[in-house]
Amino acid sequence: MKMITAGIDMGSRSVKVVLLEELDMEGKPQLFVKKAHMMLPGDLDADQAAERAYDDALKAAGVSRDQVKSVFATGAGRSQVAFATEGVTEMTAGARGAVYMYPQARTVVDVGAEEGRGIKTDSAGKAIDFAGNEKCAAGAGSFAEAMSRALQLSLKEFGEASLKSDKSIPMNAQCTVFAESEVVSLIHSSTPKEDIAKAVLDAVASRVCAMVRRVGIEGNVVLIGGMGHNPGFVQSLKNAMEVDEVLLPELPEFASALGCALIAAERLH
Amino acid sequence: MNAGMDEAKLATAAPEKKEFWRWQENTWYDETKNWKDAKIITCGIDVGSVSSQAVLVCDGELYGYNSMRTGNNSPDSAKNALQGIMDKIGMKLEDINYVVGTGYGRVNVPFAHKAITEIACHARGANYMGGNKVRTILDMGGQDCKAIHCDEKGKVTNFLMNDKCAAGTGRGMEVVSDLMQIPIAELGPRSFDVEKEPEAVSSVCVVFAKSEALGLLKAGYTKNMVIAAYCQAMAERVVSLLERIGVEEGFFITGGIAKNPGVVKRIEKLLGIKAVDTKIDSQIAGALGAALFGYTLMQKQAVKA
C-alpha cells in the first residue's frame, strides 16, 4: 500500500502544494505531484486559497482527500491552513526539501516574495542555524517585483535584461518604497534598463548574502524560493557570495512544500 | 426623476477601480480678497512623492492653494498644480513675482526662481500656520517623515528624517486603506471605533504591511482594529524619531498624515502633548513656506533697489 502525504507552503504571495507518494519496497519517498496556486492580489481568504490549491493538486494526481494520510503546512501563513495536521517552520521545511533534492547542499538560500533567509543544514536536511529578514523587505522578491514594475518589464524580461549588463551601478536606497523612486530617477537620467535591472538584482543579492554570511557559507549552496526563477538574480547571488556554483532546482518555489511533505511522511513511521 | 436613487444605482453599478488611498484634490482661495490689489505675489510649489501643492501668497498672506496628485513627470505636476489655482482666479504666470520650488521634485519646477529644501519650507509654513510659538514640527508625507526643531522665526535649528526606510510614513497608511478598500479620510475616525485598543502591529515595513494586515483579519481582528493597530504602530514609530531630537511645547504636525486623527491623537497621547490647531490644510505647509520665503526675498530686493 502506497502512502501519500501532502506538504503545503502558504507563502505571502502564493500557495504551493506537493503530494508525495512513498514506495513501500524501499521506503524512499518519491515526489509525484507539484501544484502551485497563486493568490489573487488582495485575496482576503488565505484558507480558501489553500483549499483551492490543495483540491487542484489532488485532482491533478487523481487522489481523493481520504487517501492522503497526513498534511503538513509551512510558510508564514501555515496556521491558516485549516486542514493541515501540523505546521513546521520555513527553515525546517526549506532545509529538508533542499537536501532531499541536493544531498550535498549544506547552505540553503531561500528567497521568496517577502522573506529571504540563509539556512545552515546538516547532511540529513536538519536546519542547524538560520538568519533572515524580519523587519525589512529589501532582501526579498517583492523588492525586485516592485522595480520590474517601475521598469515596465515582466519578471522574466527583468532577469534576462540584467544578464545583458556588465555595469555595477550602486543602489543607494535599500527600502523598497524609496528604491522605486530611485529607479524612476535612473530611468529619467536615461540609464539603460539592463543596467538598472542588474543594479536592482545586485542590491537584493547583496542583502541576501549579508544574511547568509551571518550563518556562514559552507559546502554547496542551493537556492530555493521563487526568486530562483530569475536568472539575473542567480548570477548576482553567485557574484555576491563569491561562489562558482549555486544549485538550482527546476521549480525552486516548491522546495519548502516538498520538505514539508517529507517531514509528514517521516512522522508517520 | 429621483436623482438620489439614480446616484445610488450608479454607485453600485460602477465597480471601476477606486483610489481609496488618495486624499481628495482640492483648491481654495480667499474670496474676501482680490489678488489684483496685492503689491507682491509669490508662489510656492511643493512637488512631493504623492501629491503636489501650489500656494499663492499675496503681500505675505496666504491667498489660495491647489493640491493635486503628482504625476510621473515633475515639471508637469508643478505646472498643473499651479494652473489649477490660476485658472480659478484668472491669474497668469506673469502676474506672479517670484516662484520657489520645494519637495523632492523641487529642482524640476521649470518656472521656479529658486529651490529651497522642504525642511526649511515646512518649518516656515508651520511658523505661519501655528504661530511663532511652534518649536517642534513633525512632517509626515507620502514617503518621508521628518522631525524638525525651529526657532521663533521658523528657522530650522535641527532635524532628523527617515532616510533608509519608509516605515512610519504615509505610504503605509495608503497600503492599509487600499487593502481594506476604505477611503483614507475615514481611517482615522474608524480607528477609534474599537472596543479595546489593540496592540500595535509588529512590523512597520510598508511591504510587510499587507501580509500582516491580512494575518490580523484572519486572526479575528475587525477592519477597525487592524486600522487602529496600524495607527498605533505609526505613532510609535514617529514618536521615537521625535524623541531623538527632543520634543518641546509648540508641537505642530504638517503633511498628509496630520489629516488622520487616528495617528495624530495617538502621537499626542504618547508624547503627552497636544499639537497646535490650525484651520489651514496641513498638506500645504511646505508650499506655503516656499511662497513665504519668496516674499521675504522680494522684500529684500525692494530694500536694495
XYZ file of C-alpha atoms in Angstrom:
574
model
C 0.000 0.000 0.000
C 1.446 3.306 -1.076
C 1.367 6.080 1.427
C 0.527 9.599 0.348
C 1.367 12.755 2.283
C 0.960 16.407 1.394
C 3.033 19.496 2.074
C 1.502 22.948 1.781
C 3.611 26.057 1.724
C 1.482 29.083 2.471
C 3.618 31.980 1.368
C 2.820 35.666 1.413
C 2.089 35.627 -2.305
C 1.305 32.067 -3.348
C 0.318 28.650 -2.059
C 2.437 25.701 -3.104
C 1.217 22.119 -2.749
C 3.304 18.977 -3.054
C 1.880 15.467 -2.867
C 4.309 12.754 -2.000
C 3.980 9.077 -2.637
C 6.062 6.638 -0.705
C 7.056 3.433 -2.451
C 6.754 0.629 0.082
C 9.638 -1.516 -1.178
C 12.497 0.806 -0.344
C 10.702 3.234 1.807
C 12.205 6.146 -0.107
C 9.651 8.840 -0.641
C 9.011 9.845 -4.190
C 7.667 13.096 -5.370
C 4.827 12.875 -7.786
C 2.679 15.943 -7.909
C 3.529 19.568 -7.542
C 0.915 22.228 -7.912
C 1.072 25.910 -7.229
C -1.788 28.265 -6.792
C -1.185 31.950 -6.920
C -3.182 34.037 -4.529
C -5.011 36.904 -6.119
C -3.924 40.389 -5.159
C -5.845 41.425 -2.096
C -7.046 37.872 -1.570
C -8.502 38.107 1.907
C -9.220 34.414 2.195
C -5.918 32.675 2.608
C -7.548 29.482 3.826
C -9.778 29.334 0.771
C -6.738 29.819 -1.444
C -5.129 26.862 0.322
C -8.255 24.746 -0.150
C -8.378 25.557 -3.844
C -4.711 24.800 -4.368
C -4.998 21.531 -2.472
C -8.058 20.438 -4.441
C -6.313 21.286 -7.702
C -3.330 19.185 -6.733
C -5.467 16.228 -5.659
C -7.437 16.419 -8.883
C -4.258 16.536 -10.972
C -2.940 13.492 -9.122
C -6.234 11.600 -9.217
C -6.181 11.193 -5.469
C -9.048 11.664 -3.051
C -8.726 13.512 0.230
C -9.143 10.321 2.269
C -6.160 8.744 0.573
C -3.831 11.387 1.957
C -2.543 10.153 5.284
C -1.104 13.375 6.566
C -0.962 17.056 5.587
C 1.751 19.335 6.947
C 1.875 23.053 6.373
C 4.696 25.560 6.346
C 5.202 29.191 5.406
C 4.226 32.463 7.007
C 0.538 31.564 6.739
C 0.816 27.956 7.874
C -1.555 28.463 10.775
C -4.232 29.468 8.280
C -4.298 26.078 6.588
C -7.271 24.676 8.447
C -6.992 21.131 7.138
C -3.307 20.674 7.993
C -2.445 18.232 10.776
C 0.654 20.074 11.818
C 2.835 23.064 10.979
C 6.587 23.208 10.528
C 8.768 26.293 10.258
C 10.021 27.526 6.900
C 13.596 26.824 7.976
C 12.875 23.193 8.797
C 10.867 22.626 5.634
C 13.269 24.512 3.354
C 16.365 22.697 4.568
C 14.658 19.311 4.345
C 13.399 19.887 0.802
C 16.678 21.330 -0.445
C 18.808 18.469 0.895
C 16.372 15.908 -0.498
C 16.983 17.336 -3.966
C 20.675 18.043 -3.456
C 22.144 15.779 -0.765
C 25.486 17.603 -0.981
C 23.968 21.002 -0.095
C 24.857 22.498 3.287
C 23.882 26.127 2.775
C 20.305 26.821 1.742
C 19.384 30.264 0.437
C 15.630 30.774 0.413
C 14.300 33.903 -1.276
C 10.545 34.250 -1.574
C 8.187 37.158 -2.063
C 8.619 38.833 1.303
C 11.195 36.715 3.024
C 14.823 35.977 2.416
C 16.940 33.734 4.587
C 20.096 31.703 4.805
C 19.907 28.282 6.439
C 22.775 26.088 7.507
C 21.864 22.423 7.295
C 23.351 19.033 8.115
C 23.512 16.012 5.800
C 20.070 14.867 6.953
C 18.468 18.152 5.938
C 18.068 19.308 9.502
C 18.363 23.060 9.930
C 21.167 23.948 12.332
C 21.142 27.713 12.121
C 19.450 30.428 10.129
C 19.278 34.166 9.599
C 16.524 36.035 7.826
C 14.922 39.389 7.215
C 12.419 40.245 9.884
C 11.874 43.933 9.678
C 12.522 44.887 6.094
C 11.598 43.533 2.670
C 14.748 44.771 0.933
C 16.293 41.313 0.529
C 13.240 39.648 -0.941
C 11.291 39.135 -4.124
C 8.828 41.979 -3.580
C 11.696 44.388 -3.929
C 12.638 43.010 -7.346
C 8.979 42.838 -8.296
C 8.341 46.490 -7.450
C 11.371 47.509 -9.501
C 10.390 45.438 -12.513
C 7.029 47.225 -12.346
C 8.782 50.580 -12.307
C 10.842 49.464 -15.317
C 7.713 48.131 -17.000
C 9.328 44.760 -17.598
C 7.866 41.354 -16.823
C 9.789 39.440 -14.174
C 11.173 37.195 -16.889
C 12.322 40.106 -19.067
C 13.721 41.753 -15.970
C 16.004 38.820 -15.149
C 17.102 38.454 -18.750
C 17.810 42.164 -19.099
C 20.048 42.076 -16.041
C 22.216 39.372 -17.626
C 22.928 41.688 -20.555
C 24.610 44.270 -18.366
C 28.121 44.198 -17.013
C 27.869 47.529 -15.230
C 27.742 47.927 -11.480
C 25.546 50.845 -10.521
C 25.106 51.085 -6.771
C 21.566 51.497 -5.483
C 21.520 53.939 -2.610
C 18.044 53.127 -1.400
C 17.511 49.861 0.325
C 13.886 50.459 1.199
C 11.529 49.135 -1.465
C 9.449 52.301 -1.356
C 12.465 54.586 -1.810
C 14.125 52.341 -4.371
C 11.131 52.745 -6.640
C 11.763 56.495 -6.767
C 15.445 55.841 -7.325
C 14.691 53.563 -10.253
C 12.395 56.200 -11.719
C 15.218 58.767 -11.432
C 17.591 56.346 -13.155
C 15.054 55.916 -15.955
C 14.753 59.698 -16.273
C 18.523 60.042 -16.463
C 18.436 57.666 -19.456
C 20.248 54.788 -17.755
C 19.733 51.641 -19.866
C 17.094 49.283 -18.432
C 19.609 46.415 -18.455
C 21.909 48.325 -16.136
C 19.077 49.287 -13.803
C 17.828 45.695 -13.682
C 21.294 44.499 -12.757
C 21.663 47.214 -10.134
C 18.392 46.113 -8.531
C 19.235 42.407 -8.526
C 22.738 43.098 -7.264
C 21.184 45.046 -4.405
C 18.822 42.189 -3.466
C 21.657 39.667 -3.767
C 23.934 41.707 -1.559
C 21.218 41.938 1.120
C 20.533 38.222 0.938
C 24.228 37.476 1.010
C 24.657 39.530 4.173
C 22.014 37.347 5.852
C 23.611 34.126 4.648
C 27.021 35.257 5.879
C 25.579 35.530 9.352
C 25.171 31.761 9.412
C 28.307 31.195 7.338
C 28.613 29.945 3.791
C 29.623 26.306 3.912
C 29.754 23.485 1.386
C 27.420 23.511 -1.576
C 24.876 26.268 -1.877
C 21.326 25.641 -3.049
C 18.852 28.370 -3.910
C 15.163 27.782 -3.247
C 12.115 30.060 -3.343
C 10.500 31.927 -6.213
C 13.465 34.212 -6.872
C 15.280 31.156 -8.225
C 13.286 31.717 -11.391
C 15.182 34.918 -12.028
C 18.436 34.058 -13.844
C 19.767 37.571 -13.296
C 19.340 37.174 -9.561
C 21.089 33.792 -9.587
C 24.069 35.415 -11.296
C 24.096 38.376 -8.906
C 23.889 35.995 -5.956
C 26.862 33.984 -7.202
C 28.875 37.171 -7.515
C 27.841 38.445 -4.099
C 28.549 35.139 -2.338
C 31.736 34.603 -4.320
C 30.843 31.011 -5.159
C 31.272 29.292 -8.534
C 28.061 27.389 -8.383
C 24.608 27.742 -6.939
C 22.493 24.584 -7.174
C 19.087 25.443 -8.550
C 16.062 23.138 -8.625
C 13.872 23.336 -11.681
C 10.949 24.531 -9.554
C 12.684 26.213 -6.645
C 9.457 27.583 -5.141
C 8.262 24.039 -4.316
C 11.271 23.074 -2.184
C 9.672 24.003 1.148
C 6.361 22.304 0.343
C 8.355 19.223 -0.603
C 10.298 19.340 2.640
C 7.027 19.648 4.474
C 5.544 16.576 2.789
C 8.740 14.643 3.526
C 8.554 15.501 7.194
C 4.886 14.467 7.210
C 5.875 11.079 5.751
C 8.672 10.573 8.275
C 6.421 11.303 11.208
C 4.102 8.503 10.132
C 6.804 5.908 10.674
C -36.986 61.785 -11.699
C -35.471 60.699 -8.462
C -31.873 61.821 -8.618
C -30.954 60.264 -5.316
C -31.964 56.824 -6.462
C -30.088 57.140 -9.704
C -26.980 58.100 -7.851
C -27.291 55.071 -5.628
C -27.733 52.872 -8.659
C -24.697 54.402 -10.316
C -22.606 53.867 -7.249
C -23.352 50.170 -7.139
C -23.168 49.716 -10.900
C -19.740 51.254 -11.214
C -17.141 48.800 -9.976
C -14.248 50.721 -11.577
C -11.069 50.847 -9.575
C -11.391 53.428 -6.852
C -8.344 55.057 -5.409
C -9.201 54.738 -1.747
C -5.714 55.714 -0.674
C -5.606 59.228 -2.100
C -6.568 62.390 -0.334
C -9.025 64.418 -2.351
C -7.567 67.044 -4.600
C -8.702 70.479 -3.540
C -8.479 74.135 -4.382
C -9.155 77.065 -2.097
C -8.756 80.815 -2.251
C -9.648 83.712 -0.018
C -12.810 85.145 -1.577
C -12.738 88.193 0.672
C -9.639 89.482 -1.090
C -8.606 90.315 -4.634
C -5.127 89.362 -5.708
C -5.072 92.339 -8.070
C -4.767 94.601 -5.023
C -1.550 92.914 -3.925
C 1.846 94.556 -4.394
C 3.834 91.367 -4.266
C 2.534 87.967 -5.307
C 4.725 84.977 -4.618
C 4.178 81.300 -5.207
C 5.483 78.153 -3.565
C 5.351 74.816 -5.294
C 5.881 71.615 -3.376
C 6.341 68.601 -5.614
C 6.051 65.644 -3.261
C 6.168 61.938 -3.915
C 2.391 61.551 -3.882
C 0.850 64.991 -4.122
C 1.912 68.412 -5.341
C 0.786 71.739 -3.954
C 0.865 75.239 -5.334
C 0.340 78.072 -2.835
C -0.126 81.755 -3.629
C 0.868 84.380 -1.115
C -0.218 87.996 -1.542
C 1.905 90.534 0.367
C 2.971 87.853 2.821
C -0.540 86.490 3.463
C -1.914 83.146 2.307
C -4.256 83.795 -0.596
C -5.013 80.475 -2.230
C -3.789 76.994 -2.995
C -4.299 73.938 -5.084
C -3.409 70.428 -4.052
C -3.297 67.606 -6.552
C -1.581 64.370 -7.320
C 1.986 64.164 -8.507
C 2.133 62.525 -11.898
C 5.120 60.655 -13.270
C 6.624 63.880 -14.542
C 7.688 66.513 -12.015
C 7.674 69.585 -14.320
C 4.136 68.726 -15.471
C 2.969 68.131 -11.916
C 4.311 71.519 -10.897
C 2.680 73.226 -13.856
C -0.680 71.540 -13.329
C -0.743 72.301 -9.634
C -0.251 75.994 -10.277
C -2.539 76.102 -13.304
C -5.348 74.661 -11.188
C -5.450 77.687 -8.897
C -4.553 80.310 -11.519
C -7.450 79.241 -13.741
C -9.907 79.644 -10.857
C -8.885 83.215 -10.123
C -7.908 84.404 -13.589
C -4.222 84.804 -12.874
C -1.342 84.324 -15.278
C 2.213 83.224 -14.571
C 3.399 86.758 -15.452
C 1.339 88.113 -12.545
C 3.478 86.215 -10.059
C 6.615 87.993 -8.906
C 8.588 85.103 -7.543
C 8.291 81.295 -7.544
C 10.059 78.967 -5.103
C 10.128 75.196 -5.617
C 10.385 72.698 -2.780
C 9.848 68.999 -2.121
C 11.730 66.119 -3.641
C 10.927 67.391 -7.144
C 11.951 70.979 -6.368
C 14.740 71.119 -8.939
C 12.238 70.103 -11.604
C 9.944 73.114 -11.322
C 10.729 74.757 -14.665
C 9.469 78.254 -13.844
C 10.882 78.471 -10.306
C 13.362 81.228 -9.499
C 14.804 79.266 -6.625
C 14.646 75.881 -4.916
C 14.596 75.550 -1.125
C 14.631 72.309 0.870
C 11.310 71.089 2.198
C 12.702 71.072 5.721
C 13.212 74.830 5.728
C 9.874 75.343 3.982
C 7.867 73.171 6.354
C 9.319 74.983 9.338
C 8.485 78.342 7.789
C 4.993 77.178 6.823
C 4.377 75.761 10.298
C 5.504 79.020 11.826
C 2.872 80.845 9.758
C 0.118 78.313 10.367
C 0.756 77.621 14.046
C 2.296 80.905 15.151
C 5.742 81.777 16.465
C 5.407 79.501 19.496
C 5.920 76.463 17.247
C 9.202 74.703 18.063
C 8.789 71.042 17.186
C 7.419 70.074 13.806
C 6.523 66.655 12.583
C 6.158 66.422 8.833
C 4.687 63.183 7.603
C 4.257 62.948 3.899
C 3.813 60.185 1.373
C 7.269 58.710 1.709
C 9.024 60.691 4.338
C 8.813 61.560 7.917
C 10.761 64.417 9.427
C 11.218 65.723 12.918
C 12.195 69.386 12.803
C 13.147 71.807 15.539
C 12.905 75.508 14.801
C 13.231 78.875 16.490
C 10.591 81.582 16.951
C 11.168 82.847 13.405
C 10.544 79.433 11.907
C 14.242 78.923 11.199
C 15.386 75.312 11.376
C 17.781 74.584 14.216
C 17.863 70.774 13.928
C 16.155 67.992 12.057
C 16.027 64.248 11.577
C 14.400 62.232 8.867
C 13.795 58.664 7.808
C 16.383 58.224 5.120
C 16.681 54.453 4.991
C 13.197 53.099 5.373
C 9.661 54.173 4.540
C 8.163 52.659 7.675
C 6.135 55.219 9.568
C 5.312 57.301 6.515
C 2.023 57.923 4.771
C 2.767 55.121 2.333
C 1.961 52.535 4.995
C -1.469 54.049 5.551
C -2.090 54.081 1.821
C -1.394 50.360 1.656
C -3.811 49.650 4.509
C -6.501 51.867 3.020
C -6.157 50.194 -0.357
C -6.231 46.697 1.109
C -9.322 47.376 3.210
C -10.980 49.402 0.449
C -11.668 52.174 2.908
C -11.106 55.812 1.864
C -8.033 57.214 3.561
C -10.024 60.048 5.135
C -12.121 57.501 7.058
C -9.207 55.597 8.574
C -8.696 57.972 11.487
C -12.288 58.035 12.756
C -12.648 54.291 12.252
C -9.520 53.586 14.273
C -11.336 54.813 17.389
C -14.369 52.669 16.744
C -12.950 49.679 18.607
C -13.990 48.161 21.905
C -10.448 47.786 23.082
C -7.298 49.338 21.723
C -5.306 46.553 20.030
C -1.553 46.081 20.251
C 0.427 47.960 17.603
C 1.411 45.807 14.640
C 4.903 44.443 14.989
C 6.335 45.059 11.575
C 6.229 48.518 10.161
C 7.812 47.721 6.800
C 5.466 49.022 4.130
C 5.950 45.867 2.068
C 5.043 43.635 5.008
C 2.032 45.747 5.947
C -0.347 43.942 3.640
C 0.566 40.437 4.774
C 0.410 41.392 8.394
C -2.959 43.102 7.991
C -4.307 40.003 6.252
C -2.993 37.860 9.080
C -4.737 40.040 11.656
C -8.055 39.924 9.802
C -7.708 36.163 9.665
C -6.994 36.059 13.377
C -10.368 37.683 14.001
C -9.499 41.366 14.104
C -12.168 43.644 12.695
C -11.100 46.099 9.983
C -11.280 48.904 12.532
C -8.978 47.026 14.891
C -6.438 46.481 12.130
C -6.561 50.189 11.306
C -6.120 51.043 14.979
C -3.121 48.696 15.218
C -1.520 50.453 12.248
C -2.227 53.939 13.545
C -0.617 52.966 16.834
C 2.436 51.478 15.093
C 2.924 54.617 13.029
C 2.531 56.825 16.054
C 5.143 54.817 17.964
C 7.492 54.967 15.028
C 7.360 58.743 14.590
C 7.436 59.415 18.307
C 10.773 57.628 18.531
C 12.035 59.873 15.733
C 10.695 62.965 17.508
C 12.224 61.980 20.810
C 15.611 61.754 19.186
C 15.607 65.477 18.512
C 13.664 66.337 21.646
C 10.073 67.484 21.833
C 9.243 70.969 23.043
C 5.908 72.680 23.583
C 4.561 74.267 20.449
C 4.200 70.980 18.607
C 2.918 71.153 15.075
C 2.140 68.466 12.506
C 2.341 69.042 8.771
C 1.934 66.797 5.751
C -0.887 64.477 4.760
C -0.880 62.433 7.931
C -1.886 65.446 10.004
C -5.315 64.881 8.493
C -5.524 61.433 10.082
C -6.742 61.896 13.665
C -6.153 58.176 14.289
C -2.426 58.772 14.089
C -2.386 62.339 15.452
C -4.334 61.569 18.656
C -2.116 58.556 19.336
C 1.028 60.629 18.845
C -0.341 63.243 21.247
C -1.093 60.554 23.804
C 2.379 59.041 23.558
C 4.042 62.442 23.822
C 1.673 63.763 26.453
C 1.431 66.981 24.479
C -1.227 68.400 22.173
C -0.494 69.519 18.651
C -1.240 73.166 17.827
C -4.554 73.504 15.998
C -4.855 75.101 12.617
C -7.660 75.727 10.184
C -5.347 75.523 7.182
C -4.813 72.256 5.290
C -1.623 70.795 6.773
C -0.601 69.367 3.420
C 0.222 72.799 2.039
C 2.753 73.715 4.754
C 5.796 73.123 2.535
C 4.488 75.092 -0.433
C 3.265 77.855 1.870
C 6.711 78.110 3.454
C 8.265 78.263 -0.005
C 5.946 81.106 -1.036
C 6.738 82.976 2.193
C 10.471 82.625 1.503
C 9.763 84.089 -1.924
C 8.040 87.030 -0.288
C 10.981 87.663 2.042
C 13.378 87.593 -0.900
C 11.235 90.070 -2.831
C 11.136 92.418 0.143
C 14.923 92.290 0.457
C 15.272 93.097 -3.228
C 12.888 96.009 -2.814
C 15.007 97.374 0.041
C 18.179 97.099 -2.075
C 16.525 98.835 -5.006
